[in-house]
XYZ file of C-alpha atoms in Angstrom:
337
model
C -4.807 -7.276 20.552
C -8.520 -7.274 19.870
C -9.645 -8.527 16.463
C -10.571 -5.426 14.498
C -10.699 -4.303 10.897
C -9.001 -0.958 10.260
C -9.735 1.214 7.239
C -8.309 4.469 5.997
C -10.277 7.253 4.337
C -7.738 9.565 2.716
C -8.841 13.140 2.267
C -8.723 13.039 -1.531
C -11.565 15.566 -1.465
C -12.979 17.861 1.201
C -15.566 16.655 3.695
C -13.948 13.526 5.156
C -14.717 13.506 8.903
C -12.122 10.876 9.924
C -9.170 9.477 8.010
C -8.494 6.394 10.168
C -11.229 4.174 11.594
C -12.331 0.703 12.587
C -15.358 -1.051 11.123
C -18.151 -1.584 13.671
C -21.878 -2.294 13.430
C -24.712 0.063 14.234
C -27.756 -1.118 16.174
C -29.269 -2.500 12.962
C -26.174 -4.507 12.085
C -25.005 -2.183 9.324
C -21.258 -1.463 9.032
C -20.182 2.007 10.108
C -16.799 3.594 10.797
C -15.559 4.505 14.262
C -12.688 7.031 14.265
C -9.434 5.556 15.545
C -8.065 6.126 18.071
C -10.505 9.003 18.674
C -12.361 11.871 17.059
C -9.780 14.248 18.554
C -6.876 12.604 16.742
C -8.794 12.805 13.445
C -9.160 16.571 13.783
C -7.392 17.501 10.533
C -4.544 19.438 12.118
C -0.847 18.673 12.325
C -0.964 17.335 15.859
C -3.429 14.642 14.799
C -3.956 12.634 11.627
C -4.696 14.604 8.486
C -4.927 12.125 5.593
C -3.863 8.495 5.756
C -3.757 6.293 2.663
C -2.299 3.026 3.986
C -1.294 1.385 7.239
C 0.578 -1.702 8.415
C 0.129 -3.873 11.504
C 3.290 -5.590 12.745
C 3.560 -8.976 14.407
C 4.173 -7.113 17.667
C 0.646 -5.721 17.575
C 1.735 -2.242 16.560
C -0.231 -0.175 14.058
C 2.016 1.862 11.761
C 0.190 4.835 10.261
C 1.601 6.878 7.380
C 0.064 10.357 7.215
C 0.454 12.143 3.863
C 0.071 15.657 5.306
C -2.092 16.660 2.336
C -5.798 17.127 1.749
C -8.008 17.674 -1.290
C -5.492 15.552 -3.196
C -7.580 15.108 -6.352
C -8.195 18.836 -6.746
C -5.875 21.357 -5.038
C -3.283 18.852 -3.713
C -2.986 21.064 -0.655
C 0.045 20.657 1.623
C -0.813 21.332 5.251
C 1.560 19.311 7.453
C 4.862 17.436 7.157
C 4.248 13.754 6.409
C 4.736 11.551 9.439
C 4.946 7.948 10.521
C 3.059 7.222 13.734
C 2.816 3.984 15.738
C -0.003 2.857 18.039
C 0.109 -0.039 20.479
C -3.050 -2.020 19.714
C -3.175 -3.402 23.252
C -3.669 0.060 24.706
C -4.528 2.164 21.614
C -1.887 4.621 22.794
C 0.613 6.349 20.532
C 4.089 4.991 21.258
C 6.266 6.551 18.544
C 6.242 9.214 15.867
C 8.688 10.268 13.183
C 8.195 13.421 11.125
C 9.782 13.093 7.703
C 12.426 15.781 7.126
C 12.349 18.025 4.079
C 15.490 16.363 2.731
C 13.676 13.114 1.880
C 10.685 14.830 0.253
C 9.936 16.631 -2.995
C 7.506 19.478 -3.620
C 4.883 16.982 -4.773
C 5.513 14.099 -2.361
C 2.504 11.952 -1.494
C 3.491 9.219 0.934
C 1.077 6.401 0.236
C 2.339 2.967 1.352
C 4.262 1.664 4.355
C 6.028 -1.712 4.494
C 8.025 -3.119 7.426
C 10.993 -5.457 7.446
C 13.181 -6.876 10.208
C 12.695 -6.868 13.978
C 9.036 -5.981 14.511
C 9.842 -3.723 17.472
C 12.633 -1.885 15.694
C 12.067 -2.473 11.982
C 13.120 -0.683 8.888
C 10.124 1.080 7.379
C 9.884 1.524 3.621
C 7.593 4.301 2.426
C 6.303 4.738 -1.135
C 6.212 8.303 -2.423
C 3.576 7.783 -5.083
C 3.424 11.189 -6.759
C 7.019 12.137 -5.908
C 8.039 8.809 -7.487
C 10.538 7.525 -4.939
C 11.034 5.396 -1.834
C 11.907 6.700 1.628
C 13.727 4.322 3.982
C 13.345 4.913 7.719
C 15.807 3.382 10.167
C 13.417 3.470 13.109
C 15.896 2.689 15.937
C 18.148 5.529 14.779
C 15.252 7.807 13.744
C 17.013 8.485 10.452
C 15.732 8.385 6.883
C 16.971 8.623 3.323
C 15.445 8.907 -0.128
C 15.805 6.436 -2.983
C 14.940 7.700 -6.439
C 15.841 6.359 -9.853
C 14.225 5.156 -13.057
C 12.896 2.055 -11.332
C 10.815 4.069 -8.861
C 9.195 6.269 -11.507
C 6.059 5.992 -13.599
C 6.080 4.477 -17.073
C 4.478 6.993 -19.480
C 3.139 4.132 -21.586
C 1.137 2.911 -18.564
C -0.436 6.209 -17.550
C -3.857 5.623 -19.153
C -6.292 3.455 -17.194
C -9.568 1.843 -18.193
C -11.687 0.447 -15.375
C -15.238 -0.729 -16.080
C -15.359 1.390 -19.231
C -14.108 4.533 -17.461
C -10.855 6.053 -18.685
C -8.554 8.302 -16.684
C -4.894 9.354 -16.567
C -2.348 9.018 -13.742
C 1.425 9.436 -13.712
C 1.954 7.694 -10.378
C 5.260 6.187 -9.312
C 6.040 3.591 -6.650
C 2.950 2.327 -4.831
C 3.744 -1.323 -4.072
C 6.351 -2.406 -1.517
C 6.481 -6.076 -0.537
C 9.391 -7.232 1.620
C 10.900 -10.640 2.295
C 13.928 -11.275 4.487
C 16.299 -10.652 1.582
C 14.471 -8.558 -1.020
C 12.069 -5.681 -1.342
C 9.818 -6.075 -4.385
C 8.266 -2.871 -5.706
C 6.454 -1.377 -8.656
C 4.870 1.871 -9.752
C 1.117 2.220 -10.095
C 1.599 3.468 -13.649
C 3.690 0.541 -14.854
C 3.490 -3.019 -16.142
C 6.741 -4.292 -14.610
C 8.059 -5.574 -11.259
C 11.365 -4.620 -9.642
C 13.387 -5.680 -6.643
C 16.363 -4.510 -4.606
C 18.303 -6.473 -1.958
C 17.428 -5.528 1.608
C 21.157 -5.166 2.339
C 21.395 -2.403 -0.268
C 18.251 -0.520 0.677
C 19.016 -0.432 4.406
C 22.497 1.061 3.992
C 22.188 4.842 4.082
C 25.621 5.316 2.506
C 24.376 3.720 -0.703
C 22.078 6.686 -1.339
C 23.992 9.907 -0.799
C 22.944 11.310 -4.175
C 19.920 10.702 -6.439
C 20.555 7.712 -8.637
C 23.188 6.172 -6.365
C 23.447 2.360 -6.399
C 21.081 2.112 -9.361
C 23.105 -0.900 -10.575
C 21.872 -2.773 -7.477
C 18.245 -2.475 -8.617
C 16.693 -5.102 -10.852
C 13.702 -5.177 -13.175
C 12.149 -8.381 -14.478
C 11.919 -8.585 -18.252
C 8.335 -9.849 -18.242
C 5.288 -7.623 -17.949
C 1.751 -7.686 -16.628
C -1.091 -6.990 -19.031
C -2.323 -4.130 -16.829
C -1.479 -1.799 -13.970
C -1.382 -3.155 -10.421
C -1.930 -1.760 -6.940
C 0.027 -2.799 -3.832
C 1.134 -6.444 -3.868
C 1.578 -8.726 -0.854
C 3.833 -11.655 -0.024
C 2.306 -14.892 1.327
C 3.318 -18.483 2.037
C 6.480 -17.612 3.996
C 7.822 -15.347 1.289
C 7.282 -17.752 -1.596
C 4.230 -16.273 -3.331
C 3.285 -12.779 -4.414
C -0.380 -11.853 -4.807
C -1.053 -8.835 -7.013
C -4.034 -7.175 -8.641
C -4.545 -6.507 -12.320
C -6.626 -3.340 -12.217
C -8.091 -3.292 -15.761
C -9.115 -6.961 -15.366
C -10.657 -6.567 -11.889
C -8.636 -9.626 -10.939
C -6.107 -11.054 -8.482
C -3.100 -13.149 -9.537
C -0.473 -15.265 -7.814
C 3.180 -15.610 -8.801
C 5.875 -17.787 -7.263
C 8.835 -15.517 -6.597
C 11.328 -18.258 -7.485
C 10.091 -18.293 -11.092
C 10.549 -15.766 -13.894
C 8.160 -12.821 -13.808
C 6.157 -13.341 -16.982
C 2.541 -14.115 -17.904
C 3.062 -17.877 -18.183
C 3.849 -17.892 -14.446
C 0.907 -15.680 -13.429
C -2.239 -17.507 -12.301
C -5.570 -15.803 -11.806
C -7.001 -16.709 -8.391
C -9.966 -14.329 -8.297
C -11.946 -12.043 -10.586
C -15.142 -10.092 -10.125
C -16.121 -7.263 -12.444
C -18.494 -5.765 -9.852
C -16.870 -6.174 -6.455
C -13.155 -6.013 -7.350
C -12.946 -2.714 -9.221
C -9.684 -0.866 -8.495
C -8.359 -2.974 -5.634
C -5.977 -0.376 -4.232
C -5.282 -1.865 -0.817
C -4.289 -5.397 0.140
C -2.943 -7.135 3.259
C -2.079 -10.663 4.368
C -3.099 -11.451 7.952
C -2.996 -14.565 10.106
C -5.735 -15.892 12.372
C -5.227 -17.515 15.768
C -4.484 -20.836 14.059
C -1.788 -19.172 11.926
C -3.819 -19.487 8.721
C -3.206 -16.752 6.170
C -5.974 -14.573 4.769
C -5.924 -11.849 2.143
C -7.926 -8.692 2.781
C -8.469 -6.318 -0.133
C -10.233 -2.977 -0.485
C -11.944 -2.049 -3.741
C -13.084 1.511 -4.305
C -14.372 2.260 -7.816
C -11.681 4.935 -7.885
C -12.465 5.640 -11.536
C -15.747 7.244 -10.437
C -13.992 9.415 -7.865
C -11.378 10.775 -10.222
C -14.009 11.396 -12.937
C -16.358 13.124 -10.460
C -19.437 10.937 -10.792
C -19.663 8.777 -7.687
C -23.128 7.214 -7.413
C -24.093 7.203 -3.741
C -27.023 4.866 -4.499
C -24.704 1.943 -5.167
C -21.989 0.193 -3.154
C -18.682 1.885 -3.967
C -16.357 0.572 -1.263
C -15.858 -3.043 -0.271
C -13.574 -5.083 1.956
C -13.105 -8.560 0.518
C -11.257 -11.440 2.136
C -10.294 -15.022 1.384
C -8.042 -17.744 2.755
C -4.702 -17.898 0.951
C -4.853 -21.698 0.817
C -8.273 -21.544 -0.851
C -7.149 -18.964 -3.398
C -4.043 -20.951 -4.309
C -5.730 -24.360 -4.343
C -5.064 -26.126 -7.626
C -2.722 -23.391 -8.856
C 0.954 -24.016 -9.694
C 1.788 -21.223 -7.241
C 0.993 -23.777 -4.539
C 1.782 -27.077 -6.247
C 5.357 -27.619 -5.104
C 5.156 -26.478 -1.484
């Protein structure tokens, strides 16, 4: 596949022309967005893409796109289309698969915001975070079946619902947003929380474990330690050995070795910037042609959006990147590898 940077522009408010795009340069070298795969697909109706929050590119060169089916999310929270999972082949930019989520795995306020993949990259299990509905939807893609997982671990923590970013305060009761899979575990946490959880892959991928809400809750685990602030989506790096996660109030990025206890003494700050790293709500690990890992993160100054005072005269959206080896250099996260 061609080397491209994809971005999503969810329709949190009205007036978004395209919800999925690639970053290209205009004739003056300035970055602009090109609708992907076309203007026609970004036409805001149910046959195209309505509002995409997050995506995932598999090792097979497939782009997995999770469409929320809602627009004007920060105001009217308008439901227009059933949420769907769509796959594009990046070699041809053609759609090769689509799965429309059935009503049985959704709630009246579902907002599907994160997609994670695990297993065979051509026929993976897809894990979807229902942020506002506060649950996880598991999709068995070969069988085109799905089921909902919902319990106290997937929900928001009321004590973590107040945010302060760059002096701006706002309130969110958002559930599961982060899904980070290894071969044996799926780590997850809610946006409005200070804790990290995990569930064995073998439990999550068995539909019979989740016939009723709350089923198999004894198979879910929560670490006793806590972060000092809320965190967006985390990622797994270094062959499943290290988690990288944001601390939103601190405008910072931390590493944690997953074979250690989840507590502040094992968290190591690898990056902080109070200007460029405000509300890092999207993060990916990618590999270059030499198999070196890089972290890409999107910061958005979301606090200005939700408080209705975005300043168009300043930079509000950034894509930041760094080599994982450079970020972990000198940190105990890396020391024993």
